Tab-separated table of C-alpha atoms and ligand atoms in Angstrom:
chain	number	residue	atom	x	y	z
A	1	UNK	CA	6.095	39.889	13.298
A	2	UNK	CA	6.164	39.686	9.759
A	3	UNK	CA	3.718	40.672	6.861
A	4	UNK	CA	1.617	38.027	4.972
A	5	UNK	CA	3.106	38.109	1.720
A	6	UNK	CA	1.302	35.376	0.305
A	7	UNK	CA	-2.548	34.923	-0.623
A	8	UNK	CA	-3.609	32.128	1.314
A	9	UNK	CA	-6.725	31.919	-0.984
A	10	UNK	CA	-4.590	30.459	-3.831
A	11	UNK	CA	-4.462	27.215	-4.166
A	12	UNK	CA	-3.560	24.870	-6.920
A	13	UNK	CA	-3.096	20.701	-7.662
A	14	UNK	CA	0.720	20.889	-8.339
A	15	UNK	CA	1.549	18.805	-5.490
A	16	UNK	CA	0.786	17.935	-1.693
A	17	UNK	CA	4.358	20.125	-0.804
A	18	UNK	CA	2.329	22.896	-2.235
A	19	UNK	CA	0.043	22.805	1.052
A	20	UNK	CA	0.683	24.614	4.468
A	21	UNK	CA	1.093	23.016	7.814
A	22	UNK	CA	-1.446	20.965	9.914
A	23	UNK	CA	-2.737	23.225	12.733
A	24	UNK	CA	-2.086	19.749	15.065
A	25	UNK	CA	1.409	19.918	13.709
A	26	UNK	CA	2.003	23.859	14.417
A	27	UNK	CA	0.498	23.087	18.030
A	28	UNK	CA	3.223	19.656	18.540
A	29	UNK	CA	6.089	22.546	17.870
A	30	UNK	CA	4.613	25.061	20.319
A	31	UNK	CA	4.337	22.399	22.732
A	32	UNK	CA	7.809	21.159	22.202
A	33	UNK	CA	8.842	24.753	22.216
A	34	UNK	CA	10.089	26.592	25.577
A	35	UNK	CA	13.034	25.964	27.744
A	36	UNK	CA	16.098	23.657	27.137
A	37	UNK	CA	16.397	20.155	25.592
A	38	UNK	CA	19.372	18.041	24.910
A	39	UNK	CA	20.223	18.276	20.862
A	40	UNK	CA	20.937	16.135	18.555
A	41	UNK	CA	17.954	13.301	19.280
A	42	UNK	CA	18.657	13.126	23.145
A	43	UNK	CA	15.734	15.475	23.765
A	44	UNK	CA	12.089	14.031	25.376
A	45	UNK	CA	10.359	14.114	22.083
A	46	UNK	CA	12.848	11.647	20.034
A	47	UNK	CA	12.401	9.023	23.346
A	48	UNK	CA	8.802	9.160	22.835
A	49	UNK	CA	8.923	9.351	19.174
A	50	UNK	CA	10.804	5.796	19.413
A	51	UNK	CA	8.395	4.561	21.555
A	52	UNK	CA	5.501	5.409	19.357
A	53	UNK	CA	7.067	4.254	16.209
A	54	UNK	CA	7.880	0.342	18.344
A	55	UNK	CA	3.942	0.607	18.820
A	56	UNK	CA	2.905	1.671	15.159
A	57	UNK	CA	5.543	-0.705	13.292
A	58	UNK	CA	6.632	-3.134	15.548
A	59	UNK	CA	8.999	-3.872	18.226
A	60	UNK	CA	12.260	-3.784	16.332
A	61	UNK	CA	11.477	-0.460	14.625
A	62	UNK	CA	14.404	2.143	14.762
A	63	UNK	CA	13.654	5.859	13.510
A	64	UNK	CA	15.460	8.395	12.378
A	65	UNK	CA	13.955	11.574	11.907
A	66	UNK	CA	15.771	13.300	8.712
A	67	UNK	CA	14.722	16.619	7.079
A	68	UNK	CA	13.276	15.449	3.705
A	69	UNK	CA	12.360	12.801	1.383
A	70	UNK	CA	15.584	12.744	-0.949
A	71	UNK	CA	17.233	12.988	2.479
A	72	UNK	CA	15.625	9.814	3.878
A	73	UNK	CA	16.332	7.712	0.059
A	74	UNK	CA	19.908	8.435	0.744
A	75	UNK	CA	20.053	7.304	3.956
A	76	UNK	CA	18.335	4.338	3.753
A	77	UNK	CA	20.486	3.504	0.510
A	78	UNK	CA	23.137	3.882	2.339
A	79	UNK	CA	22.312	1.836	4.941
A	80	UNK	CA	21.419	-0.775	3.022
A	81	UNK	CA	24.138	-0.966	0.450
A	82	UNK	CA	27.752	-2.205	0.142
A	83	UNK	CA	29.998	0.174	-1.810
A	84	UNK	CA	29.556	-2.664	-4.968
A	85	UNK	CA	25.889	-2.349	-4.566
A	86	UNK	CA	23.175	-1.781	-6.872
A	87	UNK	CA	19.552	-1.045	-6.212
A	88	UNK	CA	16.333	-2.258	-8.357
A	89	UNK	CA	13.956	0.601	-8.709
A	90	UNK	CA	11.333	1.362	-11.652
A	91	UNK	CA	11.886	3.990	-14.263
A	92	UNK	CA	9.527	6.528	-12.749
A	93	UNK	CA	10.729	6.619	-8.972
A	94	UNK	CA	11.822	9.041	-7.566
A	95	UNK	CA	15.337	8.089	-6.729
A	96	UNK	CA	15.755	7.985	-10.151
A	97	UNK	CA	14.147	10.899	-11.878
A	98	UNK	CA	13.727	13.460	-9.129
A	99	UNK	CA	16.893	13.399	-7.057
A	100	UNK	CA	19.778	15.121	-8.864
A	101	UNK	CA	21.415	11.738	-8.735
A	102	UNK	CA	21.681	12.210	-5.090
A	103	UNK	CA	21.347	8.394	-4.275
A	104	UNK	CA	24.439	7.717	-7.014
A	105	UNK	CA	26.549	10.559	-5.855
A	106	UNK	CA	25.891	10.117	-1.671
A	107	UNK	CA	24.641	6.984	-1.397
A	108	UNK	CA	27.043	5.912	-3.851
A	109	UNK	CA	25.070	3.161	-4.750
A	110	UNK	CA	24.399	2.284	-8.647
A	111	UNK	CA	20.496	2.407	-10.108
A	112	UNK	CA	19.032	-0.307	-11.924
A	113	UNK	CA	15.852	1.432	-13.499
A	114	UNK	CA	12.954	-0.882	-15.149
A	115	UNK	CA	10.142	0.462	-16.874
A	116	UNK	CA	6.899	-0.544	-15.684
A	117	UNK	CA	3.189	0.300	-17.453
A	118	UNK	CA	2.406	1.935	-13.549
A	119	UNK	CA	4.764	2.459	-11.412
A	120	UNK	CA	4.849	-1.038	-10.192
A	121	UNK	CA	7.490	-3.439	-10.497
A	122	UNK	CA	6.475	-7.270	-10.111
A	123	UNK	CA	9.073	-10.155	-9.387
A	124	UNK	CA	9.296	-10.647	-13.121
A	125	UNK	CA	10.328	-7.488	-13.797
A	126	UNK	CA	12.978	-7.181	-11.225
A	127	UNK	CA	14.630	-10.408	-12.565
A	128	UNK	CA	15.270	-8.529	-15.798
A	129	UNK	CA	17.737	-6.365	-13.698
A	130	UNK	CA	18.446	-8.645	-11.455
A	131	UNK	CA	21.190	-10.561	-12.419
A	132	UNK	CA	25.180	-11.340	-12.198
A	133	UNK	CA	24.795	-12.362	-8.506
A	134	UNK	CA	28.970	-13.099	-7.518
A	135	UNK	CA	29.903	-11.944	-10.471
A	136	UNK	CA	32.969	-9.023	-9.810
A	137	UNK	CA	32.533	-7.160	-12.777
A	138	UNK	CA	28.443	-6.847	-12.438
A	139	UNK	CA	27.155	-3.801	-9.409
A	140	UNK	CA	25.705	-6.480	-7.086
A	141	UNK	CA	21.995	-6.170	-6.811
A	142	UNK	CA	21.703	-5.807	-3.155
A	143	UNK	CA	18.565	-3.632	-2.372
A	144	UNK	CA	14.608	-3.587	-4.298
A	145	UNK	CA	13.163	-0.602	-3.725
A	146	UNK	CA	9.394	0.249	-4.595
A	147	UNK	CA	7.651	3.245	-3.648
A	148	UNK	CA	4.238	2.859	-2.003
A	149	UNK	CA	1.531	4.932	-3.037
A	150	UNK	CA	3.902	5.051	-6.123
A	151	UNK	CA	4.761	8.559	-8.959
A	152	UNK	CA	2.128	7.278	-11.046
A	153	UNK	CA	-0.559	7.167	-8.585
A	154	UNK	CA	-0.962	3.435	-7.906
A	155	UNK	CA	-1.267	1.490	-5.362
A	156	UNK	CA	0.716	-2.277	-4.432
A	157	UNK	CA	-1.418	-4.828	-2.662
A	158	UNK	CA	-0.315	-5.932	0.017
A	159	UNK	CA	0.024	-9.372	-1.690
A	160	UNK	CA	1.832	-7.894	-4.186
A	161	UNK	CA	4.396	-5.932	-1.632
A	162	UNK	CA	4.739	-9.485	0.214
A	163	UNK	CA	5.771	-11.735	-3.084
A	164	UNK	CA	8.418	-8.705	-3.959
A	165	UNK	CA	9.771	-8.854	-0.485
A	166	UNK	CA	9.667	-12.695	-0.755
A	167	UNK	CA	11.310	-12.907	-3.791
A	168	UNK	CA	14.354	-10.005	-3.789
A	169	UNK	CA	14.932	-11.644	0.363
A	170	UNK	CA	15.598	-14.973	-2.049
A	171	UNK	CA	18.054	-13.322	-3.787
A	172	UNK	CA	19.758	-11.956	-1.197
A	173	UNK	CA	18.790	-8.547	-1.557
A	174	UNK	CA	17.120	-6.010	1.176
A	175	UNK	CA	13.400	-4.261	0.591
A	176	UNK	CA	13.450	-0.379	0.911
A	177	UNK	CA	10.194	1.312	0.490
A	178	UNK	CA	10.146	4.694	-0.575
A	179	UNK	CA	7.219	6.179	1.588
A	180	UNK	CA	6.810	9.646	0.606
A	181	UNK	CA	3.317	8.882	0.430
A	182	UNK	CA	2.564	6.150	2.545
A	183	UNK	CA	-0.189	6.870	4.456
A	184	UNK	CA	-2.310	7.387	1.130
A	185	UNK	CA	-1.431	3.890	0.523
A	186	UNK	CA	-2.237	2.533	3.952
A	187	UNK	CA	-5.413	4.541	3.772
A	188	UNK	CA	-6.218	3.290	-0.085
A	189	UNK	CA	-5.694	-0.171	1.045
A	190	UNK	CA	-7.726	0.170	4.501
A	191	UNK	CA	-5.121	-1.576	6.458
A	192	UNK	CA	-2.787	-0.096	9.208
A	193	UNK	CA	0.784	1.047	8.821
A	194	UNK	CA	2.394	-2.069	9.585
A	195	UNK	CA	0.255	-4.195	7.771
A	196	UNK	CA	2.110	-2.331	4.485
A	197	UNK	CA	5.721	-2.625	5.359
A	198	UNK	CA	6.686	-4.773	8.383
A	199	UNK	CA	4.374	-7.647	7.793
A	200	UNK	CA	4.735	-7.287	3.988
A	201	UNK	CA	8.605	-7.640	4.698
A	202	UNK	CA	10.194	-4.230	4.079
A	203	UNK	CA	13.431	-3.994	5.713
A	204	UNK	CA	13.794	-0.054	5.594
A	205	UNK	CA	11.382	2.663	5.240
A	206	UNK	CA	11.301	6.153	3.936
A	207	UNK	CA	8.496	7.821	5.913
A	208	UNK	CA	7.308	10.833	4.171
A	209	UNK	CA	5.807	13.617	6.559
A	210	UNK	CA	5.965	17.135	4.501
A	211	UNK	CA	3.196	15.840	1.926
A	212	UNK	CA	0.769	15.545	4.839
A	213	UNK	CA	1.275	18.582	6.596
A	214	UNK	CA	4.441	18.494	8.539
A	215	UNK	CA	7.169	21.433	7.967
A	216	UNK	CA	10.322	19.996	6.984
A	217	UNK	CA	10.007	16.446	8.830
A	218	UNK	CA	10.445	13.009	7.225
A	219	UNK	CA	11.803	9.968	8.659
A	220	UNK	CA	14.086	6.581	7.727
A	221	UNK	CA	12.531	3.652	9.968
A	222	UNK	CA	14.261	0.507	9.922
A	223	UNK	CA	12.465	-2.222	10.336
A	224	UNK	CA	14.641	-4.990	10.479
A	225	UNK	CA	16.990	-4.228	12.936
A	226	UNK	CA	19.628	-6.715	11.801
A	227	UNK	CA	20.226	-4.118	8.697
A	228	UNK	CA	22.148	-2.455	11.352
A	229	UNK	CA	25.712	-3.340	11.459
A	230	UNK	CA	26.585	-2.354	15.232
A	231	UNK	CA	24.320	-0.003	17.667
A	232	UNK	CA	25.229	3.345	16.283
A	233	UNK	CA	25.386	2.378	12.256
A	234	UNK	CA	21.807	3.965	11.511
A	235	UNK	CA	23.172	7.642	13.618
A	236	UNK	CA	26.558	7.679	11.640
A	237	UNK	CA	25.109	6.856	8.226
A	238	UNK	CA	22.768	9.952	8.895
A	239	UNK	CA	25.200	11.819	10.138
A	240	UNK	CA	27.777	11.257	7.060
A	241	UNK	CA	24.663	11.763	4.945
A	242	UNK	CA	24.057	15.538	6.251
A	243	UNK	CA	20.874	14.514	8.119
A	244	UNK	CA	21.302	14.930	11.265
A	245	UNK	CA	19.321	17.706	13.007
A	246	UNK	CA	20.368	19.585	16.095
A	247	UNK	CA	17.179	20.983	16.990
A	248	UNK	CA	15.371	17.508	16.592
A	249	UNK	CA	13.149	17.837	18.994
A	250	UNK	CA	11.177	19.729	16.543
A	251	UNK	CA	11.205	17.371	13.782
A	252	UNK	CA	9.996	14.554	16.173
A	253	UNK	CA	7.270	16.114	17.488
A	254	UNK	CA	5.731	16.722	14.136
A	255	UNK	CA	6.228	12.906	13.634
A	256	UNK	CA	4.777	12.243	17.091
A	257	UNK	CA	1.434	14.194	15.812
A	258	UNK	CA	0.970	12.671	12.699
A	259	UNK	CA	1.628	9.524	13.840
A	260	UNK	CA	-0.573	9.855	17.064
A	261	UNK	CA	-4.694	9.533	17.104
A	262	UNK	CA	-4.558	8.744	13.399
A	263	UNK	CA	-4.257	12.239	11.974
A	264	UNK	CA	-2.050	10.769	8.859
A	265	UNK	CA	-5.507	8.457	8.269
A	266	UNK	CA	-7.901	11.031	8.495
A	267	UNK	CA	-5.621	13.400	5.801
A	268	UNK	CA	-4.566	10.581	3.739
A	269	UNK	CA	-8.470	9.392	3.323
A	270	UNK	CA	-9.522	12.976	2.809
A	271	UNK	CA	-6.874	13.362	0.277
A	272	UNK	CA	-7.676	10.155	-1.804
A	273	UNK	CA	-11.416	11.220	-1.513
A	274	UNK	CA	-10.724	14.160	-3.329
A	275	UNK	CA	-8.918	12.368	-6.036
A	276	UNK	CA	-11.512	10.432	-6.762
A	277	UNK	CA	-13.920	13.188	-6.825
A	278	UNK	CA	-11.808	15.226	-9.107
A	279	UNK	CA	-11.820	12.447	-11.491
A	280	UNK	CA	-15.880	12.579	-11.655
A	281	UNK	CA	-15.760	15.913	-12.158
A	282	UNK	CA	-13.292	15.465	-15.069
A	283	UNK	CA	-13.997	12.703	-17.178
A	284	UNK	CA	-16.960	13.868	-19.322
A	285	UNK	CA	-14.040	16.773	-20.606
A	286	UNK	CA	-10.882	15.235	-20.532
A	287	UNK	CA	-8.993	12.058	-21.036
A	288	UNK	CA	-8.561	10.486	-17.761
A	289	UNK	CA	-5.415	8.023	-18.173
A	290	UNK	CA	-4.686	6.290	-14.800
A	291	UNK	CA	-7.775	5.357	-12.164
A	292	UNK	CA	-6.703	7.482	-9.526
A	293	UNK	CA	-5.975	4.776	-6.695
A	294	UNK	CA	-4.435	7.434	-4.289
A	295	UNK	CA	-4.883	11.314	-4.367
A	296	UNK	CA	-2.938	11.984	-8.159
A	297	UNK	CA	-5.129	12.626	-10.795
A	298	UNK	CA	-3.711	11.887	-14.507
A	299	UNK	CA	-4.872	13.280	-17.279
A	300	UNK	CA	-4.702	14.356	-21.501
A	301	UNK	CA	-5.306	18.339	-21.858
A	302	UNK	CA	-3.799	20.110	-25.041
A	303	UNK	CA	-1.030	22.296	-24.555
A	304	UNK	CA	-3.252	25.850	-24.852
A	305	UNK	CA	-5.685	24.763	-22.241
A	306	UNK	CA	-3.042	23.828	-20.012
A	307	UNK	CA	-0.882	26.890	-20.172
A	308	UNK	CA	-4.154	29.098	-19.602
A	309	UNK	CA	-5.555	26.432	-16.897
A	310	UNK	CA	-2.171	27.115	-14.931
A	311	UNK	CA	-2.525	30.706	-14.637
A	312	UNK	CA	-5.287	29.875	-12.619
A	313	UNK	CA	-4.553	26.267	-10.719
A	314	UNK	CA	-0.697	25.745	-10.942
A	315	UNK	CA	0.083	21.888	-12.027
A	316	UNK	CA	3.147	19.923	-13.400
A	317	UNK	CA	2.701	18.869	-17.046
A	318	UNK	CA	4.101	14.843	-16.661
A	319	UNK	CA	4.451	14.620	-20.070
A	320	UNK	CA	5.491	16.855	-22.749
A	321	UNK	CA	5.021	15.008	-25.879
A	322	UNK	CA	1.588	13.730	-24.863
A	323	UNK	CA	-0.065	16.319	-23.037
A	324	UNK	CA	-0.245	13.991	-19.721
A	325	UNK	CA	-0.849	16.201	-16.847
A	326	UNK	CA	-0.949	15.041	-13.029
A	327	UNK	CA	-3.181	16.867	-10.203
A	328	UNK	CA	-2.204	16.069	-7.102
A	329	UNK	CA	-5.186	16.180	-3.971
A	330	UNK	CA	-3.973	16.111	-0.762
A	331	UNK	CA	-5.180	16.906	3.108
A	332	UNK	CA	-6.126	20.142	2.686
A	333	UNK	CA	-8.139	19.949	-1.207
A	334	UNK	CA	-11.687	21.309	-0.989
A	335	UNK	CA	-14.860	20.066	-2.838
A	336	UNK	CA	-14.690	24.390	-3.986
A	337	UNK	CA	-11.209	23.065	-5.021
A	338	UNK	CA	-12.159	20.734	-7.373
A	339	UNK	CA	-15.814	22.439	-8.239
A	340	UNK	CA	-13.665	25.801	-8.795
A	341	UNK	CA	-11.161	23.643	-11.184
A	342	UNK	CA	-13.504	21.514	-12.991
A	343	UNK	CA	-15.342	24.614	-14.275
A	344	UNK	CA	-12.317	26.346	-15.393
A	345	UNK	CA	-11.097	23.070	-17.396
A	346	UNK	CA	-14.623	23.420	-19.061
A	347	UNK	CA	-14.510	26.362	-19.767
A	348	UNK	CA	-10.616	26.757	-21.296
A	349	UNK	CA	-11.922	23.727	-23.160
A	350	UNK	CA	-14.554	24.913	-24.327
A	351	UNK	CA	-12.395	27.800	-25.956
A	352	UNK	CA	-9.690	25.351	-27.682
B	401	PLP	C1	7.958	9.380	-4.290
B	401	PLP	C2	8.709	10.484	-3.622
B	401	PLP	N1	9.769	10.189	-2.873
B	401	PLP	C3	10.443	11.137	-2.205
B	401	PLP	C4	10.059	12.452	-2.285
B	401	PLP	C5	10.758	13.460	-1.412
B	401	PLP	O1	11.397	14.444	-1.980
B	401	PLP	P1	11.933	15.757	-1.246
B	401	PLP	O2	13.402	15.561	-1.135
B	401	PLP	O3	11.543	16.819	-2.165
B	401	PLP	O4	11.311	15.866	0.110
B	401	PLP	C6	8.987	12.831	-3.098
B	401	PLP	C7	8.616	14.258	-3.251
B	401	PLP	O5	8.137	14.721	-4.218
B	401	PLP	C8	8.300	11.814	-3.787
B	401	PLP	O6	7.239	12.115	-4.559
């Protein structure tokens, strides 16, 4: 045994990695614990993890259980990219501000970043990107990829997901979603998980499991199986990409919870909840600056307050030279969370 080291009464808004492990989760790797499985995806757990995932997405959904989010960008980029390709993304996604230049380096694809006012690129904006289709000395725009709930806390409709898929299929280019947070999307928009990427046309999928209380398990899902060159394309791409786990039965039986009985739905609407109820408890002392749509909060606080306010609550400042600060909710936020935070942000306030 080992000591507790840590205070488990600390908590903080700096982001839904900052949270533990779903007790459901912990009990999927006990039961998957004990004897001897084959390695390397061959064990019981990745069978019945493809089975599930056929159910939840669709018949020709493939997964591919991977051991983080950057992880699961690069291997879908990869996937879905020739070695002239170039991928449409906005400014703020993560590929292209929070991966070390991971999906340049491994994926070896070239970015094609847009701004956006929130996070959300529409088919106009992607056509200012989009160009130089055939022509040799122009990356070839070969993959759109949008992140659903998105880094600034909004949320696509799913009309909006379908006329992006519509329109970058028309130009010959593949849909990747980046789904770190998906099921706060799914849950924001009330609908079920295929409703927001299959039937919306997303080709590939990166299914985000850590932010909602798994330990070190995300997921590519391809949902178009004719991505896939030949029948073992999606295990060498993850292979070549440093993804592939031994021990996977572990990894898929933490996606086999959270994807079972709805447990993503009831954290993911708990988690938004909280957002929202944050924001209440906010707004009469700060400068709100995005309607929370998911479970990040945005917000103005001078520089003082927020050096003071993170002694307390850690959070990421978003933006230095305004003062932009986000608070990220997720499954495990309290209402003493928020009531606990709220009154400290008063009161540093109220200081200066
Ligand atoms: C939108 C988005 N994509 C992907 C990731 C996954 O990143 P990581 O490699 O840290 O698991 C994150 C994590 O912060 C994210 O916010």
């Amino acid at each position: 045994m080992i000591e507790r080291l840590h205070d488990p009464n600390f908590r903080g808004f700096a982001s839904d990695n900052y949270s533990g492990v779903l007790p459901e989760v912990l009990e999927a790797i006990a039961t998957a614990n004990g004897g001897h499985q084959k390695a390397y995806g061959e064990d019981v757990y990745t069978v019945a993890l493809g089975e599930r995932v056929r159910q939840v997405f669709g018949e020709g959904a493939r997964i591919y259980p991977v051991f983080n989010g950057t992880g699961a960008n690069v291997v879908s980029l990869d996937l879905l990219t020739p070695r002239w390709g170039a991928v449409v993304c906005a400014r703020s996604a993560h590929i292209n501000v929070d991966e070390c230049g991971a999906p340049e380096k491994i994926s070896g694809v070239k970015l094609l970043p847009v701004d956006t006012p929130d996070g959300k690129l529409t088919p106009e904006l992607v056509d200012t990107v989009a160009w130089g289709f055939g022509d040799e000395h122009h990356a070839q725009p070969a993959v759109l990829s949008i992140t659903q709930s998105t880094e600034l806390g909004t949320v696509y409709t799913l009309d909006e997901l379908a006329a992006l898929s519509e329109h970058a299929h028309k130009l010959g280019m593949r849909v990747h979603l980046d789904g770190a947070r998906l099921f706060n999307g799914a849950a924001a928009l009330g609908c079920s998980l295929a409703e927001v990427t299959t039937a919306v046309g997303v080709d590939v999928l990166s299914l985000g499991g850590t932010k909602h209380g798994l330990m070190g398990a995300e997921a590519v899902v391809v949902l178009d199986p004719d991505v896939l060159a030949g029948p073992k394309h999606g295990e060498f791409v993850r292979k070549l990409d440093a993804q592939l786990s031994s021990k996977m039965r572990f990894v898929s039986a933490q996606l086999l919870a959270i994807l079972g009985d709805d447990l993503w739905k009831r954290g993911a609407t708990h988690a938004n909840a909280m957002a929202r109820r944050l924001v209440d408890a906010v707004r009469d002392t700060v400068e709100v600056t995005q309607e929370p749509q998911a479970n990040a909060v945005f917000a103005v606080v001078p520089p003082t307050v927020t050096e003071r306010l993170q002694r307390q609550y850690p959070f990421y400042v978003w933006d230095e030279a305004t003062g932009e600060v986000r608070w990220m909710c997720g499954f495990d936020t309290t209402e003493a969370d928020i009531e606990g935070f709220a009154a400290a942000l008063r009161e540093e306030m109220g200081r200066g």
